Structure formats: structure tokens, C-alpha cells
Coordinates of C-alpha atoms and ligand atoms in Angstrom, one line a residue:
M1 CA 65.6 58.3 35.3
I2 CA 65.3 55.4 37.7
I3 CA 63.0 55.2 40.7
S4 CA 64.0 52.4 43.2
G5 CA 65.5 50.4 40.3
I6 CA 62.7 50.9 37.8
S7 CA 63.1 53.1 34.8
V8 CA 60.6 55.9 34.4
Q9 CA 60.5 55.2 30.6
E10 CA 59.3 51.7 31.3
L11 CA 56.6 53.0 33.6
A12 CA 55.4 55.5 31.1
E13 CA 55.2 52.9 28.4
K14 CA 53.4 50.4 30.7
Y15 CA 50.9 52.8 32.3
G16 CA 50.7 55.8 29.9
T17 CA 51.2 59.5 30.7
P18 CA 50.5 61.7 32.6
L19 CA 51.3 59.5 35.5
Y20 CA 52.2 59.9 39.2
V21 CA 54.8 57.5 40.6
Y22 CA 55.6 57.2 44.3
D23 CA 58.6 55.7 45.9
F24 CA 57.2 54.0 49.0
S25 CA 60.6 53.3 50.7
R26 CA 61.1 57.1 50.7
I27 CA 57.8 57.6 52.5
H28 CA 58.9 55.3 55.2
E29 CA 62.3 57.0 55.4
N30 CA 60.7 60.4 55.7
A31 CA 58.3 59.2 58.4
Q32 CA 61.2 57.8 60.4
R33 CA 63.5 60.7 59.9
L34 CA 60.9 63.1 61.4
K35 CA 60.3 60.9 64.4
T36 CA 64.0 60.6 65.1
A37 CA 64.5 64.4 64.9
F38 CA 61.8 64.8 67.5
R39 CA 62.8 61.9 69.7
S40 CA 62.9 62.9 73.4
D41 CA 63.0 61.1 76.7
D42 CA 61.1 63.8 78.6
V43 CA 58.7 65.3 76.1
S44 CA 56.0 63.2 74.6
V45 CA 55.5 63.9 71.0
D46 CA 52.5 62.9 68.8
F47 CA 52.8 62.8 65.0
Y48 CA 49.8 63.2 62.8
Y49 CA 50.0 63.0 59.0
A50 CA 48.2 65.8 57.2
M51 CA 46.4 63.5 54.8
K52 CA 45.3 66.5 52.6
A53 CA 48.8 66.4 51.2
N54 CA 48.1 62.9 49.6
C55 CA 45.3 60.7 50.9
H56 CA 45.8 57.6 48.8
P57 CA 44.9 54.7 51.1
A58 CA 48.1 52.9 50.3
I59 CA 50.0 55.9 51.6
L60 CA 47.8 56.2 54.7
D61 CA 48.8 52.6 55.4
V62 CA 52.4 53.5 55.6
F63 CA 51.7 56.2 58.2
V64 CA 49.6 53.8 60.2
E65 CA 52.5 51.3 60.1
E66 CA 54.9 54.1 61.2
G67 CA 52.7 55.0 64.2
Y68 CA 51.2 58.3 63.0
G69 CA 47.8 59.6 63.7
M70 CA 45.9 61.5 61.1
D71 CA 45.1 65.2 60.6
C72 CA 41.7 65.4 58.8
V73 CA 39.8 68.3 57.3
S74 CA 36.6 66.8 56.0
P75 CA 34.1 64.0 56.6
G76 CA 35.6 62.3 53.6
E77 CA 39.1 62.3 55.0
L78 CA 37.8 61.3 58.4
K79 CA 36.0 58.3 56.9
L80 CA 39.1 57.2 55.0
A81 CA 41.3 57.6 58.1
L82 CA 38.9 55.4 60.1
Q83 CA 38.9 52.9 57.3
A84 CA 42.7 52.8 57.3
G85 CA 42.3 51.6 60.9
V86 CA 43.4 54.8 62.7
K87 CA 41.8 55.0 66.1
P88 CA 39.5 58.0 66.7
E89 CA 41.7 59.3 69.5
N90 CA 44.6 59.4 67.1
I91 CA 42.6 61.6 64.7
L92 CA 42.5 65.4 64.9
Y93 CA 39.7 66.9 62.9
T94 CA 40.4 70.5 61.9
G95 CA 37.8 71.9 59.6
N96 CA 36.9 75.4 58.7
Y97 CA 33.5 76.9 58.2
E98 CA 32.0 73.6 59.2
S99 CA 28.4 72.7 58.4
H100 CA 26.1 70.9 60.8
D101 CA 26.7 67.6 58.9
D102 CA 30.5 68.1 59.0
L103 CA 30.4 68.6 62.8
K104 CA 28.1 65.7 63.3
A105 CA 30.5 63.4 61.4
A106 CA 33.4 64.6 63.5
F107 CA 31.4 64.3 66.8
D108 CA 30.0 60.9 66.0
S109 CA 33.5 59.6 65.0
G110 CA 35.0 60.3 68.4
A111 CA 37.9 62.1 66.9
K112 CA 39.5 65.1 68.6
I113 CA 37.8 68.2 67.3
N114 CA 39.7 71.4 66.6
L115 CA 37.5 74.4 66.1
D116 CA 38.4 77.2 63.7
D117 CA 36.0 79.8 65.2
I118 CA 34.1 80.8 68.3
S119 CA 30.8 80.4 66.5
T120 CA 31.5 76.8 65.6
L121 CA 31.3 75.8 69.2
Y122 CA 27.6 76.6 69.3
R123 CA 26.9 74.7 66.2
L124 CA 28.7 71.7 67.7
L125 CA 26.9 72.0 71.0
K126 CA 23.6 71.5 69.2
I127 CA 24.9 68.1 68.3
G128 CA 26.6 67.2 71.6
T129 CA 29.1 68.2 74.1
P130 CA 32.6 66.7 73.5
E131 CA 34.8 65.8 76.4
M132 CA 37.7 67.7 74.9
I133 CA 37.9 70.8 72.6
T134 CA 40.8 72.3 70.8
Y135 CA 40.9 75.7 69.0
R136 CA 42.9 76.5 66.0
I137 CA 44.4 79.7 67.2
N138 CA 45.8 82.2 64.7
P139 CA 48.7 83.7 66.6
G140 CA 48.6 86.8 64.5
K141 CA 51.7 85.9 62.5
G142 CA 52.4 83.5 59.6
K143 CA 55.0 82.5 57.1
G144 CA 54.6 80.5 54.0
K145 CA 56.5 79.9 50.7
Y146 CA 53.7 81.9 49.0
E147 CA 51.2 84.3 50.4
E148 CA 48.5 81.9 49.2
I149 CA 49.7 79.2 51.5
T150 CA 50.4 81.4 54.5
T151 CA 47.7 80.1 56.8
G152 CA 48.4 82.3 59.8
G153 CA 48.5 86.1 60.3
D154 CA 45.9 88.8 59.7
K155 CA 45.4 88.0 56.0
A156 CA 44.6 84.3 56.6
K157 CA 41.1 83.0 56.7
F158 CA 42.0 80.5 59.4
G159 CA 41.8 80.3 63.1
V160 CA 40.5 82.2 66.1
P161 CA 42.4 85.5 66.4
Y162 CA 44.7 85.3 69.4
E163 CA 42.9 88.3 71.0
K164 CA 39.7 86.2 71.1
A165 CA 41.2 83.0 72.3
V166 CA 40.4 83.6 76.0
T167 CA 36.7 84.1 75.1
A168 CA 36.7 81.0 73.0
Y169 CA 38.0 78.8 75.8
K170 CA 35.8 80.5 78.4
N171 CA 32.8 79.7 76.3
A172 CA 33.9 76.1 76.2
I173 CA 34.3 76.0 80.0
D174 CA 30.9 77.6 80.4
A175 CA 29.5 74.8 78.2
G176 CA 30.9 72.2 80.6
I177 CA 33.9 71.1 78.6
K178 CA 36.7 70.1 80.8
R179 CA 39.6 69.0 78.6
F180 CA 41.5 71.2 76.2
G181 CA 44.0 71.2 73.5
A182 CA 45.6 74.1 71.5
H183 CA 46.6 74.3 67.8
M184 CA 48.2 76.6 65.4
M185 CA 49.1 76.3 61.7
T186 CA 50.9 79.4 60.4
G187 CA 52.0 78.5 56.9
S188 CA 53.2 75.9 54.5
G189 CA 56.5 75.2 52.7
V190 CA 58.9 76.8 55.2
L191 CA 62.6 76.0 54.8
D192 CA 63.8 78.3 57.7
A193 CA 64.6 76.0 60.6
D194 CA 64.4 78.9 63.1
H195 CA 60.8 79.6 62.2
F196 CA 59.4 76.6 64.0
P197 CA 60.9 77.2 67.5
N198 CA 60.2 80.9 67.1
M199 CA 56.5 80.5 66.3
L200 CA 56.2 77.9 69.0
E201 CA 57.7 80.3 71.6
L202 CA 55.2 83.0 70.5
F203 CA 52.3 80.5 70.7
L204 CA 53.4 79.2 74.1
N205 CA 53.6 82.7 75.5
E206 CA 50.0 83.2 74.3
L207 CA 48.9 79.9 75.8
G208 CA 50.5 80.9 79.1
E209 CA 48.3 84.0 79.3
I210 CA 45.1 82.0 78.4
S211 CA 46.1 79.3 80.9
S212 CA 46.7 81.7 83.8
E213 CA 43.6 83.8 83.1
L214 CA 41.2 80.8 82.9
G215 CA 43.0 78.3 85.1
I216 CA 43.1 75.6 82.4
N217 CA 45.8 73.3 81.1
F218 CA 46.3 72.0 77.6
E219 CA 46.6 68.3 77.2
F220 CA 48.3 68.8 73.9
I221 CA 49.8 71.7 72.0
D222 CA 49.9 71.2 68.2
M223 CA 52.4 73.3 66.3
G224 CA 50.9 72.4 62.9
G225 CA 52.7 71.4 59.8
G226 CA 54.5 73.6 57.4
L227 CA 57.9 71.9 57.2
G228 CA 59.2 72.7 53.7
I229 CA 61.0 70.7 51.1
P230 CA 63.2 72.4 48.4
Y231 CA 61.6 72.9 45.0
F232 CA 63.2 74.3 41.8
G233 CA 65.5 77.2 42.6
D234 CA 65.5 76.6 46.4
G235 CA 68.8 76.2 48.0
E236 CA 69.2 74.0 51.0
T237 CA 66.9 71.4 52.5
L238 CA 65.3 72.1 55.8
D239 CA 67.7 71.1 58.7
I240 CA 65.2 68.8 60.4
E241 CA 67.5 67.8 63.2
K242 CA 67.9 71.5 64.1
V243 CA 64.1 72.0 64.0
G244 CA 63.6 69.1 66.3
K245 CA 66.3 70.0 68.8
N246 CA 65.4 73.7 69.0
T247 CA 61.7 73.1 69.1
L248 CA 61.9 70.6 71.9
N249 CA 64.2 72.9 73.9
I250 CA 61.8 75.8 73.6
F251 CA 58.9 73.5 74.5
R252 CA 60.6 72.2 77.6
K253 CA 61.8 75.7 78.7
K254 CA 58.5 77.5 78.1
V255 CA 56.2 74.8 79.5
M256 CA 58.1 74.9 82.7
E257 CA 58.5 78.7 82.9
L258 CA 54.8 79.3 82.1
K259 CA 53.6 76.4 84.3
L260 CA 51.7 74.8 81.5
G261 CA 51.5 71.4 83.2
N262 CA 52.5 68.3 81.2
P263 CA 51.2 68.8 77.6
T264 CA 52.1 66.6 74.7
L265 CA 53.7 68.3 71.7
A266 CA 52.0 67.5 68.4
L267 CA 53.0 68.0 64.8
E268 CA 51.0 67.5 61.7
P269 CA 53.1 67.8 58.5
G270 CA 52.0 66.7 55.1
R271 CA 54.4 68.0 52.5
Y272 CA 57.6 67.1 54.4
L273 CA 56.5 63.5 54.6
V274 CA 55.4 62.9 51.0
G275 CA 56.4 65.8 48.8
D276 CA 59.7 64.4 47.6
T277 CA 58.4 60.8 47.3
G278 CA 56.4 61.4 44.1
I279 CA 57.0 62.5 40.5
M280 CA 54.6 63.4 37.8
V281 CA 55.6 62.0 34.4
S282 CA 54.4 63.7 31.3
R283 CA 55.2 63.4 27.6
V284 CA 56.2 66.2 25.3
T285 CA 53.4 66.5 22.7
G286 CA 54.7 69.4 20.7
I287 CA 57.3 72.2 20.5
K288 CA 56.0 75.5 19.1
E289 CA 58.2 78.4 17.9
G290 CA 55.7 81.2 18.4
Y291 CA 56.4 84.6 19.9
R292 CA 58.2 82.5 22.5
T293 CA 59.4 78.9 22.5
F294 CA 56.7 76.6 24.0
I295 CA 57.2 73.0 25.0
G296 CA 53.7 71.5 25.3
I297 CA 53.2 68.4 27.4
D298 CA 50.3 66.0 27.9
A299 CA 49.7 67.2 31.5
G300 CA 48.3 70.5 32.6
F301 CA 47.0 72.3 35.6
N302 CA 44.3 69.7 35.6
T303 CA 47.1 67.3 36.5
L304 CA 49.3 69.4 38.8
I305 CA 47.8 72.8 39.7
R306 CA 50.5 74.2 41.9
S307 CA 52.2 76.4 39.3
A308 CA 48.9 77.9 38.0
L309 CA 47.6 78.5 41.5
Y310 CA 50.7 79.8 43.4
G311 CA 53.3 80.2 40.7
A312 CA 55.1 77.2 42.3
Q313 CA 58.1 76.0 40.3
H314 CA 58.9 72.3 40.1
S315 CA 62.1 70.9 38.8
I316 CA 61.5 69.5 35.3
I317 CA 63.8 66.7 34.1
I318 CA 63.9 65.7 30.5
D319 CA 64.3 61.9 30.9
G320 CA 67.5 60.6 29.6
K321 CA 69.0 64.1 29.1
E322 CA 69.7 64.7 32.8
N323 CA 73.4 65.1 32.1
E324 CA 73.1 67.3 29.0
A325 CA 73.8 71.0 29.3
P326 CA 70.9 73.3 28.8
S327 CA 70.8 74.6 25.3
I328 CA 67.2 76.0 24.9
T329 CA 65.1 78.4 26.9
A330 CA 61.3 77.7 26.8
D331 CA 58.0 78.0 28.5
I332 CA 56.6 74.6 29.5
C333 CA 52.8 74.5 29.2
G334 CA 49.9 72.1 29.4
Q335 CA 47.0 71.4 27.1
I336 CA 44.2 73.2 29.1
C337 CA 42.5 76.1 27.3
E338 CA 43.7 78.7 29.7
N339 CA 46.6 81.0 29.5
T340 CA 47.6 80.2 33.1
D341 CA 48.3 76.6 32.1
I342 CA 52.1 77.2 32.2
F343 CA 54.4 75.3 34.5
A344 CA 57.5 77.3 33.9
K345 CA 58.6 80.4 32.0
D346 CA 62.0 80.8 30.4
R347 CA 63.2 77.5 31.8
M348 CA 66.6 76.4 30.5
L349 CA 66.5 72.8 29.3
P350 CA 68.6 70.4 27.2
L351 CA 67.5 70.1 23.6
T352 CA 64.0 68.7 24.0
E353 CA 62.1 66.9 21.3
E354 CA 58.5 65.6 20.8
G355 CA 58.0 62.3 22.5
D356 CA 60.5 63.0 25.3
L357 CA 59.4 62.5 28.9
A358 CA 59.2 65.6 31.1
V359 CA 59.4 64.5 34.7
F360 CA 58.2 66.9 37.5
T361 CA 59.9 66.1 40.8
Q362 CA 58.6 66.9 44.3
A363 CA 55.1 66.1 43.1
G364 CA 54.1 63.7 46.0
A365 CA 52.3 66.4 48.0
Y366 CA 49.3 68.4 46.7
G367 CA 49.7 66.8 43.3
N368 CA 47.2 64.3 42.2
V369 CA 44.9 65.1 45.2
M370 CA 44.4 68.6 43.6
S371 CA 43.8 67.2 40.1
M372 CA 40.5 67.6 38.2
P373 CA 38.9 66.6 34.9
Y374 CA 38.7 70.2 33.5
N375 CA 38.3 70.3 29.7
L376 CA 37.4 66.7 30.1
R377 CA 41.0 65.7 30.4
F378 CA 40.9 63.0 32.9
R379 CA 42.8 62.4 36.1
P380 CA 46.1 60.5 35.8
A381 CA 46.9 57.0 37.0
E382 CA 49.1 56.5 40.1
V383 CA 51.8 53.9 40.5
A384 CA 53.6 52.8 43.7
V385 CA 57.1 51.5 43.6
V386 CA 57.5 49.1 46.5
D387 CA 60.5 46.8 47.1
G388 CA 61.7 47.4 43.6
K389 CA 58.3 46.5 42.0
D390 CA 55.7 48.7 40.4
K391 CA 52.0 48.4 41.1
L392 CA 49.1 50.4 39.8
I393 CA 47.3 52.0 42.8
T394 CA 44.9 54.3 40.9
R395 CA 43.7 53.6 37.5
R396 CA 43.5 56.4 35.0
E397 CA 40.1 58.2 35.0
V398 CA 38.2 57.7 31.8
F399 CA 35.3 59.3 29.9
D400 CA 32.9 56.8 31.4
D401 CA 33.8 57.8 35.0
Y402 CA 32.6 61.3 34.1
M403 CA 29.4 60.0 32.4
S404 CA 28.6 57.7 35.2
R405 CA 27.5 60.6 37.4
I406 CA 25.5 62.4 34.7
Q407 CA 21.7 62.1 34.6
T408 CA 19.9 63.2 31.5
L409 CA 17.1 65.8 31.8
Ligands
LLP501 N1 47.6 71.2 59.2 C1 46.7 72.1 58.8 C2 45.6 72.5 59.7 C3 46.8 72.6 57.5 O1 46.0 73.6 57.1 C4 47.9 72.2 56.7 C5 48.0 72.7 55.3 C6 48.7 71.2 57.2 C7 48.5 70.7 58.5 C8 49.8 70.6 56.3 O2 50.7 71.5 55.9 P1 52.1 71.1 55.3 O3 53.0 70.3 56.3 O4 51.8 70.2 54.2 O5 52.8 72.4 54.9 N2 48.2 73.1 48.4 C9 49.4 73.9 48.9 C10 49.5 73.7 50.4 C11 48.4 74.1 51.2 C12 48.5 73.8 52.7 C13 47.2 74.0 53.4 N3 47.2 73.6 54.8 C14 50.6 73.6 48.1 O6 50.5 72.9 47.1 O7 51.7 74.1 48.4

């Protein structure tokens, strides 16, 4: 397998496994493709990168270069976004269950603050009164690739329920706040192009009611992220041109019809921008003929947790055997002492041997950022491929990193 002219085998030998590798030209391409799909002469559109998907500083630099703001969820992310040179006004801070310290960091930074609950406003007001406030509104519906990543609807922990949204904004008006935004995020990993304009239409209708009841306008309306990419077993890619065209059309039509003023449309995707730009390279450590056939690799849910957490299925390529017909059926598992450390069950693969490289694609989003040193198996290294050259951008975690935080009794 070759990434931008560099062989994965070479990278595995040079940096060891497990290893994350990112194709930086693809990150630029994705950033530009999204902007092109949402290009409009009459609607102004703001793009935020949901840095939770992959917050490596070198990746943030790409989005800064491409003119993206940042969607942040924690003081840590906020600090990193500011360090990357993002201006506070281009940062949207969307936390949930925020502590006093979280809110203070957000307030002091000057970022736009998006509140997840009515009660949060009062915690924030103890710190100060922001000029502008946004609420994350849960429009009562959601859609995600898995229930666990469906972030809207009545089972989700997020957002102010739509029925309480008028009260939420009224409380803000009573507190002397004069500028407003509105936000929703209904789910992640959606490949249905119609979902986005449909949800936006529902949301704009709800905002129309809030706006006419309270006499306020929204300076920006954020439709969240959620744009999906195909993983193993998925059919087509998301038709991003269709999403852009139909979303802009609904936005124009509804903003006029509901007299919503002149709001900016905002988007904050993560997965769509980086998901297909990264791979996770692991090495086959052993093949066991047990009650089933198991292919063991030197990565586990400590390295890539999506399969254990959501049952997510990544494509797994046995390097060098891409063109061989499948001849075995096996479960692919990691080395963690847990029975959930299984990446795939009954996966058909070419004849696989110890020492082969098993490459997981679509690992650029929610991959290394969710890794952990469980079982004292340490976090992997990360390599960037830029202009046909490889560069280590995160060194492998080692035993001493763990011990450096430990104090003896
Ligand atoms: N904005 C907010 C407020 C969010 O909560 C999220 C994701 C995003 C933006 C970006 O969503 P995206 O465009 O990436 O779908 N770890 C899971 C995904 C969890 C998503 C949580 N929120 C996974 O590995 O699939």
C-alpha cells in the first residue's frame, strides 16, 4: 500500500507499529471540497473544524490555512486552538455539563459560547455577561450511524430541548444579552444527503417560532457536523455537492419566509474533513486456530476504540495482498485483556500470516485522539506525509511517560 508515494511497509519499519499515518494533501482537498460545495454569492457561510475528531496541532494548522474556525469542547481544545492562531471570534465553544472553571476559560478567551443547558447560563453569569450567547438546541430528532453517536433526539444527553428554547433565550434577554446565535448537532456519520437540508428545515421552523415570540434575530445558525464518510460495508460516499446545494436552498427560502434577518450559516464537521486522511497500521502478531480463527494484531481498542465502543467496522487491508482473493474467514483482535477487543468478526481476508501488516483505513477521525494506555500498552506514534515526505509528528508513548506522572506514597 502506498500513501502519497511512500510505502506503508517502509513507514512501519521506520517508525514501528501500531502507527497512525496521515495524508496531508488529502486534508487540504477535503477542506477545499467542502468549501466549494457550500460556495454561495448570497449566503455567507462559516466553516468550523470540529477539532475533537483529530486535534493534532499540525492538522489544526491545515485548517487555519484553509480559513476554518474551530469548534472546541474543552478548555484544553480552546487553548490549543488559540495557540494555533485561531482568533477568538472564530472559535465556537460548545461544552456540556460545564464546570465553573470550564466556563471561565471560555469566557476569558473571548470565544463564542454555545450553552448546552438553561442552567449553564446562570453559572456563566456569575463569571460575566457575554455580549453574545448561543444555545445548542436539541430539535427533538436525530440521526447517526450508531445510536451511541446520535447526538440529537430524546435519547441524547445534549442540548436544550426545543420546547424549552424560548425560555432559554428569554432568560438570556433578561440577563441583558443582546446578540444571539443558534446551534444544533443531531448526529454523526450520516451518509444520507437529504438528512441535512431536512434537519435544517425543521430547525429553522423552530427558530422562526422563537424569533417571532421573542423578537430576536440570530446572527448565525449552526447546523453542526455529522457529514459521514463510508466505512467497511457502506455503499456510496456522501454526495456533498447535493448536501451543499439543497442546504443552501432551504436556508435561503426559510430565512426569507420566516423573516429571520440576515444570519450566517455555520457548519462544524470533523469526520468528513479528516476521517479518510488517516490509516492505522498494525502488525499481525499471531494467528490462532481456536474455537474460531483469530488474527491477533499489535493494536487494540487502546489504539482504535471505535469497534469496541460502537461496533464500528473499518476496512482492514493486508498490505501487499490487496489484490488476492479472500480465502479465510477470521476474527481480528487486539492484545487487550478484554473480550470486547475485537475489531471485526467473520471478516473475509486473503491468506494472512504472522508479520503481515494489517492496515485500518478511515482512521483519521476519532482514532488516535481516543487512544489510551490501558494494560500499559502505550499510545502509538503519528506520522504525516506531506509533499511526498514522511515526518514523525507524535512520538510513540513509552513506559517513562506513564511513570513521569506517578508519585510514590
Ligand atoms: N459539533 C459537535 C457539537 C459535536 O458534538 C460533534 C461530534 C461534531 C461537531 C463533529 O461531528 P462529526 O462531523 O465528526 O460527525 N467518536 C465518535 C463520534 C462522536 C461524535 C461526537 N460529536 C466516532 O468515532 O464515530
